[in-house]
């Protein structure tokens, strides 16, 4: 027992949630990969690849959770590197599903936008921690964060609109937690709403031929998605063309044919017809096989993860750790929400995978890095608490990472903002 305790350090609840998400991922990806099995002719190939990726992800979690969390500040160096990679995508990127998102090195493919998301969250946490003052964040923090986020989102926007929106929403919530002045946040919100309206109208009203001429084919995809989502015309079942918007149609069928307990693991019918059933629409397969109970359980896992992260953040005494862990939690929870809302038909199709459950490469590994960082910070909090208890008892400290004064503001200042 002591060996396991020393091997798996950090918050035990986070480890348990991570384990549940991995187990659900293995079962549901195996079930939902029927189309990949058919195309490859290898029954075990898709799940073997996924198991390998999950194993590598588990190793990454263990390695990262053993890294002293003060080292995470050095990850800010990833930001300019991610910008270079995003620019490289426009030149040599591989086109998948009409979008240029991947860099193929021959032996490995990776998605630079995932690295850019992580680098931006870390950079925003760093800026907020450095510019904290007695009455809130310095006004300069808003300007710096705006530049960092605008550059990242601008490089992602044309090929991956949903990812840029996801990142922008997460950064906005981080700024609120980081006590950016309400006036600045209000002006930013008005500007974002105005930009969203202009962008939405442009996508909808500009002819598809015009987008095609300037090379923004992805806008045509979004034009079709918005038209299909907001089309309120009622079509009789006998005249409904299921092939015209097959993803939404089969996702709806999967959910509608489910019940309280579902059809059981491996018994999905729509997985054979639903494109990206193992990725973007895996939540629909989860509901079909595990029922409303299974779908609710998955949603609760993400909610518990965010709540646990909030509890860890309240016990942190360093602003950088607070903002970093909250930024990661917000990003994971928001992405999960996007995926689930798309699967049940509330939002237009976005192409966002379900974190730690959907089959993926770069996204799976980056999400495992996030979990490792959360566990590392929770380990720091636990060591600090243990040190304080030992000091009260008059015993020498055994903590692995002794808190040091870095000139940053301490917990009461930041914690007051989390209650705002």
Coordinates of C-alpha atoms in Angstrom, one line a residue:
X1 CA 0.0 0.0 0.0
X2 CA 2.8 2.4 0.9
X3 CA 4.5 1.5 -2.5
X4 CA 1.3 2.5 -4.4
X5 CA 1.1 5.7 -2.3
X6 CA 4.6 6.7 -3.2
X7 CA 4.2 5.7 -6.8
X8 CA 0.9 7.5 -7.4
X9 CA 1.4 10.9 -5.6
X10 CA -0.9 13.8 -5.6
X11 CA -4.7 14.0 -5.2
X12 CA -6.3 10.5 -5.1
X13 CA -9.6 11.7 -6.4
X14 CA -7.9 13.1 -9.6
X15 CA -6.3 9.7 -10.1
X16 CA -9.6 7.9 -9.7
X17 CA -11.4 10.2 -12.2
X18 CA -8.6 9.8 -14.7
X19 CA -8.8 6.0 -14.3
X20 CA -12.6 6.0 -14.9
X21 CA -12.2 8.2 -18.0
X22 CA -9.5 5.8 -19.4
X23 CA -11.6 2.7 -18.8
X24 CA -14.6 4.3 -20.5
X25 CA -12.4 5.3 -23.3
X26 CA -11.0 1.8 -23.9
X27 CA -14.4 0.2 -23.9
X28 CA -16.2 2.8 -26.0
X29 CA -13.5 3.4 -28.6
X30 CA -13.2 -0.4 -29.1
X31 CA -16.9 -0.5 -29.7
X32 CA -17.1 2.6 -31.9
X33 CA -14.2 1.8 -34.1
X34 CA -16.1 -0.6 -36.4
X35 CA -15.6 1.6 -39.4
X36 CA -11.9 1.7 -38.9
X37 CA -11.9 -2.1 -38.5
X38 CA -13.8 -2.5 -41.8
X39 CA -11.4 -0.1 -43.7
X40 CA -8.2 -1.7 -42.3
X41 CA -9.4 -5.3 -42.2
X42 CA -7.7 -5.7 -38.9
X43 CA -10.1 -6.4 -36.0
X44 CA -7.6 -5.6 -33.2
X45 CA -5.7 -2.8 -35.0
X46 CA -7.7 0.2 -34.0
X47 CA -8.0 -0.7 -30.3
X48 CA -4.4 -1.8 -30.2
X49 CA -3.3 1.6 -31.4
X50 CA -5.6 3.3 -28.9
X51 CA -4.4 1.1 -26.0
X52 CA -0.8 2.0 -27.0
X53 CA -1.7 5.7 -27.0
X54 CA -3.4 5.4 -23.6
X55 CA -0.4 3.6 -22.2
X56 CA 1.9 6.3 -23.4
X57 CA -0.5 8.9 -22.0
X58 CA -0.5 7.1 -18.6
X59 CA 3.3 7.2 -18.6
X60 CA 3.2 10.9 -19.4
X61 CA 0.9 11.5 -16.5
X62 CA 3.2 9.7 -14.1
X63 CA 6.3 11.5 -15.4
X64 CA 4.7 15.0 -15.4
X65 CA 3.2 14.6 -11.9
X66 CA 6.7 13.9 -10.6
X67 CA 8.0 17.2 -12.0
X68 CA 8.2 20.0 -9.4
X69 CA 5.4 22.4 -10.4
X70 CA 7.7 25.4 -10.2
X71 CA 9.3 24.1 -13.4
X72 CA 6.0 24.6 -15.3
X73 CA 6.8 28.3 -15.7
X74 CA 9.5 27.3 -18.2
X75 CA 6.8 25.8 -20.5
X76 CA 6.1 29.4 -21.5
X77 CA 8.9 28.9 -24.1
X78 CA 6.4 26.6 -26.0
X79 CA 4.4 29.7 -27.0
X80 CA 6.6 31.1 -29.8
X81 CA 7.4 27.5 -30.8
X82 CA 3.7 26.7 -31.2
X83 CA 3.2 29.9 -33.3
X84 CA 6.0 28.7 -35.7
X85 CA 4.4 25.3 -35.9
X86 CA 0.9 26.9 -36.7
X87 CA 2.5 28.9 -39.5
X88 CA 4.2 25.8 -40.8
X89 CA 0.8 24.0 -41.0
X90 CA -0.3 26.5 -43.6
X91 CA 2.7 25.5 -45.7
X92 CA 3.1 21.8 -45.3
X93 CA 0.1 20.8 -43.3
X94 CA -1.9 17.6 -44.1
X95 CA -5.5 18.2 -45.0
X96 CA -7.9 16.0 -43.1
X97 CA -11.7 16.4 -43.4
X98 CA -11.2 19.6 -45.4
X99 CA -9.0 21.3 -42.8
X100 CA -5.3 21.8 -42.7
X101 CA -4.5 20.9 -39.1
X102 CA -1.8 18.3 -39.0
X103 CA 1.9 18.2 -39.6
X104 CA 3.1 14.8 -40.9
X105 CA 6.7 14.0 -40.3
X106 CA 6.4 10.5 -41.8
X107 CA 6.9 8.6 -38.6
X108 CA 4.4 10.7 -36.6
X109 CA 1.5 13.1 -37.1
X110 CA 0.7 15.9 -34.6
X111 CA -1.7 18.8 -34.3
X112 CA 0.1 22.1 -33.4
X113 CA -3.1 23.7 -32.2
X114 CA -3.2 21.4 -29.2
X115 CA 0.4 22.5 -28.3
X116 CA -0.7 26.2 -28.9
X117 CA -3.6 25.8 -26.5
X118 CA -1.5 24.4 -23.7
X119 CA 1.2 27.1 -24.2
X120 CA -1.4 29.9 -24.2
X121 CA -3.0 28.7 -21.0
X122 CA 0.4 28.5 -19.3
X123 CA 1.4 31.9 -20.6
X124 CA -1.8 33.5 -19.4
X125 CA -1.4 32.0 -16.0
X126 CA 2.2 33.3 -15.9
X127 CA 1.1 36.9 -16.9
X128 CA -1.7 36.9 -14.3
X129 CA 0.6 35.7 -11.5
X130 CA 3.3 38.3 -12.3
X131 CA 1.0 41.3 -12.6
X132 CA -1.1 40.6 -9.4
X133 CA -1.5 43.6 -7.2
X134 CA -3.3 44.3 -3.9
X135 CA -6.6 45.3 -5.5
X136 CA -6.5 43.0 -8.6
X137 CA -4.5 42.5 -11.7
X138 CA -2.5 45.3 -13.2
X139 CA -4.2 46.8 -16.2
X140 CA -1.2 45.9 -18.4
X141 CA -2.0 42.2 -17.8
X142 CA -5.1 42.6 -20.0
X143 CA -3.1 44.0 -22.9
X144 CA -0.5 41.3 -22.7
X145 CA -3.0 38.5 -22.5
X146 CA -5.0 40.0 -25.3
X147 CA -2.0 40.0 -27.6
X148 CA -1.0 36.4 -26.7
X149 CA -4.5 35.0 -27.2
X150 CA -5.3 37.0 -30.3
X151 CA -2.1 35.8 -32.1
X152 CA -2.8 32.1 -31.1
X153 CA -6.5 32.3 -32.0
X154 CA -5.8 34.2 -35.2
X155 CA -3.4 31.4 -36.4
X156 CA -5.9 28.7 -35.5
X157 CA -9.1 30.5 -36.6
X158 CA -9.3 29.8 -40.3
X159 CA -8.7 26.0 -40.1
X160 CA -10.2 25.3 -36.7
X161 CA -12.8 27.8 -35.6
X162 CA -14.2 25.8 -32.7
X163 CA -10.7 25.4 -31.1
X164 CA -10.1 29.2 -31.3
X165 CA -13.5 29.8 -29.7
X166 CA -12.8 27.2 -27.0
X167 CA -9.5 28.8 -26.2
X168 CA -10.9 32.3 -26.2
X169 CA -13.7 31.3 -23.7
X170 CA -11.2 29.6 -21.4
X171 CA -8.8 32.6 -21.4
X172 CA -11.8 35.0 -20.7
X173 CA -12.8 32.9 -17.6
X174 CA -9.1 32.8 -16.5
X175 CA -9.0 36.6 -16.7
X176 CA -12.2 36.8 -14.6
X177 CA -10.6 34.5 -11.9
X178 CA -7.4 36.5 -12.2
X179 CA -9.2 39.7 -11.2
X180 CA -8.8 41.6 -14.5
X181 CA -10.8 44.8 -14.1
X182 CA -14.5 44.3 -14.8
X183 CA -14.5 47.4 -17.1
X184 CA -11.9 45.8 -19.4
X185 CA -13.7 42.5 -19.4
X186 CA -17.0 44.1 -20.2
X187 CA -15.5 46.0 -23.2
X188 CA -13.9 42.7 -24.4
X189 CA -17.2 40.9 -24.1
X190 CA -19.0 43.6 -26.1
X191 CA -16.3 43.4 -28.8
X192 CA -16.4 39.6 -28.9
X193 CA -20.2 39.6 -29.3
X194 CA -19.9 42.1 -32.1
X195 CA -17.1 40.1 -33.8
X196 CA -19.2 36.9 -33.5
X197 CA -22.2 38.6 -35.1
X198 CA -20.2 40.0 -37.9
X199 CA -18.3 36.7 -38.4
X200 CA -21.6 34.7 -38.3
X201 CA -23.3 36.9 -40.8
X202 CA -20.3 36.9 -43.1
X203 CA -20.1 33.1 -43.0
X204 CA -23.8 32.9 -43.7
X205 CA -24.3 35.6 -46.3
X206 CA -21.0 35.5 -48.3
X207 CA -21.5 33.1 -51.3
X208 CA -19.6 29.8 -51.1
X209 CA -17.9 30.6 -54.4
X210 CA -16.3 33.7 -52.8
X211 CA -14.9 31.7 -49.9
X212 CA -13.6 29.2 -52.4
X213 CA -11.8 31.8 -54.5
X214 CA -9.8 33.2 -51.5
X215 CA -8.9 29.7 -50.3
X216 CA -11.0 29.6 -47.2
X217 CA -12.9 26.4 -47.9
X218 CA -13.4 25.8 -44.2
X219 CA -15.8 28.7 -44.2
X220 CA -18.0 26.8 -46.6
X221 CA -18.1 23.9 -44.1
X222 CA -19.2 26.2 -41.3
X223 CA -21.8 27.8 -43.6
X224 CA -23.4 24.4 -44.2
X225 CA -23.2 23.6 -40.5
X226 CA -24.9 26.8 -39.4
X227 CA -27.6 26.4 -42.1
X228 CA -28.4 22.9 -41.0
X229 CA -28.4 23.7 -37.3
X230 CA -30.6 26.7 -37.5
X231 CA -33.0 25.3 -40.2
X232 CA -36.3 25.0 -38.4
X233 CA -38.2 23.6 -41.4
X234 CA -40.0 20.4 -40.4
X235 CA -39.4 17.5 -42.7
X236 CA -41.7 14.4 -42.7
X237 CA -39.9 11.3 -41.7
X238 CA -40.7 9.7 -45.0
X239 CA -39.0 12.5 -46.9
X240 CA -36.0 13.0 -44.6
X241 CA -32.7 12.6 -46.3
X242 CA -30.5 10.8 -43.8
X243 CA -27.4 11.1 -46.0
X244 CA -27.6 14.9 -46.3
X245 CA -26.5 15.5 -42.7
X246 CA -25.5 12.0 -41.7
X247 CA -23.5 12.8 -38.5
X248 CA -26.3 14.6 -36.7
X249 CA -29.0 12.2 -38.0
X250 CA -27.3 9.1 -36.8
X251 CA -26.2 10.7 -33.5
X252 CA -29.9 11.6 -32.9
X253 CA -30.9 8.0 -33.7
X254 CA -28.3 6.7 -31.3
X255 CA -29.7 8.8 -28.5
X256 CA -33.3 8.3 -29.3
X257 CA -33.1 4.5 -29.4
X258 CA -31.3 4.4 -26.1
X259 CA -33.0 4.1 -22.7
X260 CA -32.2 4.4 -19.0
X261 CA -29.5 1.7 -19.1
X262 CA -28.7 1.6 -22.8
X263 CA -28.1 -1.4 -25.1
X264 CA -25.0 -2.5 -23.3
X265 CA -21.3 -2.1 -24.1
X266 CA -20.5 -3.2 -27.6
X267 CA -24.1 -3.3 -28.8
X268 CA -24.3 0.0 -30.6
X269 CA -26.0 0.0 -34.0
X270 CA -25.3 3.6 -35.2
X271 CA -21.5 3.2 -34.8
X272 CA -21.5 1.4 -38.2
X273 CA -23.1 4.5 -39.9
X274 CA -21.9 7.4 -37.8
X275 CA -18.7 9.1 -39.1
X276 CA -16.2 9.9 -36.3
X277 CA -18.2 7.7 -33.9
X278 CA -14.9 7.0 -32.1
X279 CA -14.0 10.7 -31.8
X280 CA -16.3 13.7 -32.3
X281 CA -19.5 11.8 -31.6
X282 CA -18.4 9.2 -29.1
X283 CA -20.7 10.7 -26.5
X284 CA -23.7 9.7 -28.6
X285 CA -22.4 6.1 -28.7
X286 CA -21.8 6.2 -24.9
X287 CA -25.5 7.2 -24.4
X288 CA -26.7 4.5 -26.9
X289 CA -24.7 1.8 -25.1
X290 CA -24.7 2.9 -21.5
X291 CA -28.0 4.8 -21.5
X292 CA -28.9 8.0 -19.8
X293 CA -27.2 6.7 -16.7
X294 CA -23.9 6.3 -18.5
X295 CA -24.2 9.6 -20.2
X296 CA -24.9 11.4 -16.9
X297 CA -22.0 9.5 -15.2
X298 CA -19.5 10.8 -17.8
X299 CA -20.8 14.4 -17.5
X300 CA -20.5 14.1 -13.6
X301 CA -16.9 12.9 -13.9
X302 CA -15.9 16.1 -15.7
X303 CA -17.9 18.2 -13.2
X304 CA -16.2 16.4 -10.3
X305 CA -12.8 17.0 -12.0
X306 CA -13.5 20.7 -12.2
X307 CA -14.7 20.8 -8.6
X308 CA -11.7 18.9 -7.3
X309 CA -9.4 21.3 -9.2
X310 CA -11.2 24.2 -7.6
X311 CA -10.6 22.7 -4.2
X312 CA -6.9 22.2 -4.9
X313 CA -6.6 25.8 -6.2
X314 CA -8.1 27.2 -2.9
X315 CA -5.3 25.5 -1.0
X316 CA -2.5 26.9 -3.2
X317 CA -0.3 29.7 -1.9
X318 CA 1.2 30.7 -5.3
X319 CA -0.9 32.6 -7.8
X320 CA 0.7 30.9 -10.8
X321 CA -0.4 27.5 -9.6
X322 CA -3.9 28.8 -8.9
X323 CA -4.3 30.3 -12.4
X324 CA -2.6 27.4 -14.2
X325 CA -4.7 24.6 -12.6
X326 CA -7.9 26.6 -13.0
X327 CA -7.1 27.3 -16.6
X328 CA -6.5 23.6 -17.3
X329 CA -9.7 22.7 -15.5
X330 CA -11.8 25.2 -17.4
X331 CA -10.3 24.2 -20.7
X332 CA -11.0 20.4 -20.2
X333 CA -14.5 21.0 -18.8
X334 CA -15.4 23.5 -21.6
X335 CA -14.2 21.2 -24.3
X336 CA -16.2 18.3 -22.8
X337 CA -19.2 20.5 -22.7
X338 CA -18.8 21.5 -26.4
X339 CA -18.5 17.8 -27.4
X340 CA -21.6 16.7 -25.4
X341 CA -23.8 19.6 -26.6
X342 CA -22.9 18.8 -30.2
X343 CA -23.7 15.1 -29.7
X344 CA -27.2 15.9 -28.4
X345 CA -27.9 18.5 -31.1
X346 CA -27.8 21.7 -29.1
X347 CA -24.7 23.1 -30.8
X348 CA -23.6 23.0 -34.4
X349 CA -20.9 20.4 -35.2
X350 CA -17.6 21.6 -34.0
X351 CA -15.2 18.7 -34.3
X352 CA -14.0 18.8 -30.7
X353 CA -13.1 15.4 -29.2
X354 CA -14.2 14.3 -25.7
X355 CA -11.2 14.8 -23.5
X356 CA -9.5 11.6 -22.4
X357 CA -12.2 9.5 -23.9
X358 CA -12.2 10.1 -27.7
X359 CA -9.7 8.3 -29.8
X360 CA -6.9 10.7 -30.6
X361 CA -3.2 11.3 -30.8
X362 CA -1.9 14.8 -29.9
X363 CA -5.1 15.6 -28.0
X364 CA -4.9 12.5 -25.8
X365 CA -1.2 13.1 -25.0
X366 CA -1.7 16.8 -24.3
X367 CA -4.7 16.1 -22.0
X368 CA -2.5 13.6 -20.2
X369 CA 0.1 16.3 -19.7
X370 CA -2.8 18.5 -18.2
X371 CA -3.7 15.7 -15.7
X372 CA 0.0 15.3 -14.8
X373 CA 0.3 19.1 -14.1
X374 CA -2.8 19.0 -12.0
X375 CA -1.4 16.1 -9.9
X376 CA 1.9 17.8 -9.6
X377 CA 0.3 20.9 -8.1
X378 CA -1.9 18.8 -5.8
X379 CA 1.3 17.0 -4.7
X380 CA 2.8 20.4 -3.9
X381 CA -0.3 21.4 -1.8
X382 CA -0.2 18.0 0.0
X383 CA 3.5 18.4 0.8
X384 CA 3.0 22.0 2.0
X385 CA 0.1 20.8 4.3
X386 CA 2.2 18.0 5.6
X387 CA 5.1 20.4 6.3
X388 CA 2.8 22.7 8.2
X389 CA 1.5 19.9 10.4
X390 CA 5.0 18.7 11.1
X391 CA 6.1 22.2 12.1
X392 CA 3.2 22.5 14.5
X393 CA 4.1 19.1 16.0
X394 CA 7.8 20.3 16.3
X395 CA 9.0 17.7 13.8
X396 CA 11.5 18.3 10.9
X397 CA 9.9 18.8 7.5
X398 CA 10.0 15.9 5.0
X399 CA 8.3 17.7 2.1
X400 CA 9.9 17.2 -1.3
X401 CA 9.3 20.7 -2.5
X402 CA 9.7 23.3 0.2
X403 CA 7.6 26.5 -0.5
X404 CA 9.9 29.5 -1.2
X405 CA 9.2 33.2 -1.3
X406 CA 9.2 34.3 -5.0
X407 CA 7.8 37.8 -4.6
X408 CA 4.4 36.8 -5.8
X409 CA 1.2 37.6 -3.8
X410 CA -0.1 34.8 -1.6
X411 CA -3.3 32.8 -1.5
X412 CA -5.7 35.2 0.3
X413 CA -5.4 37.8 -2.5
X414 CA -6.1 35.2 -5.3
X415 CA -8.6 33.2 -3.3
X416 CA -10.8 36.3 -2.7
X417 CA -11.2 36.6 -6.4
X418 CA -12.3 33.0 -6.9
X419 CA -15.3 33.9 -4.6
X420 CA -16.1 37.0 -6.6

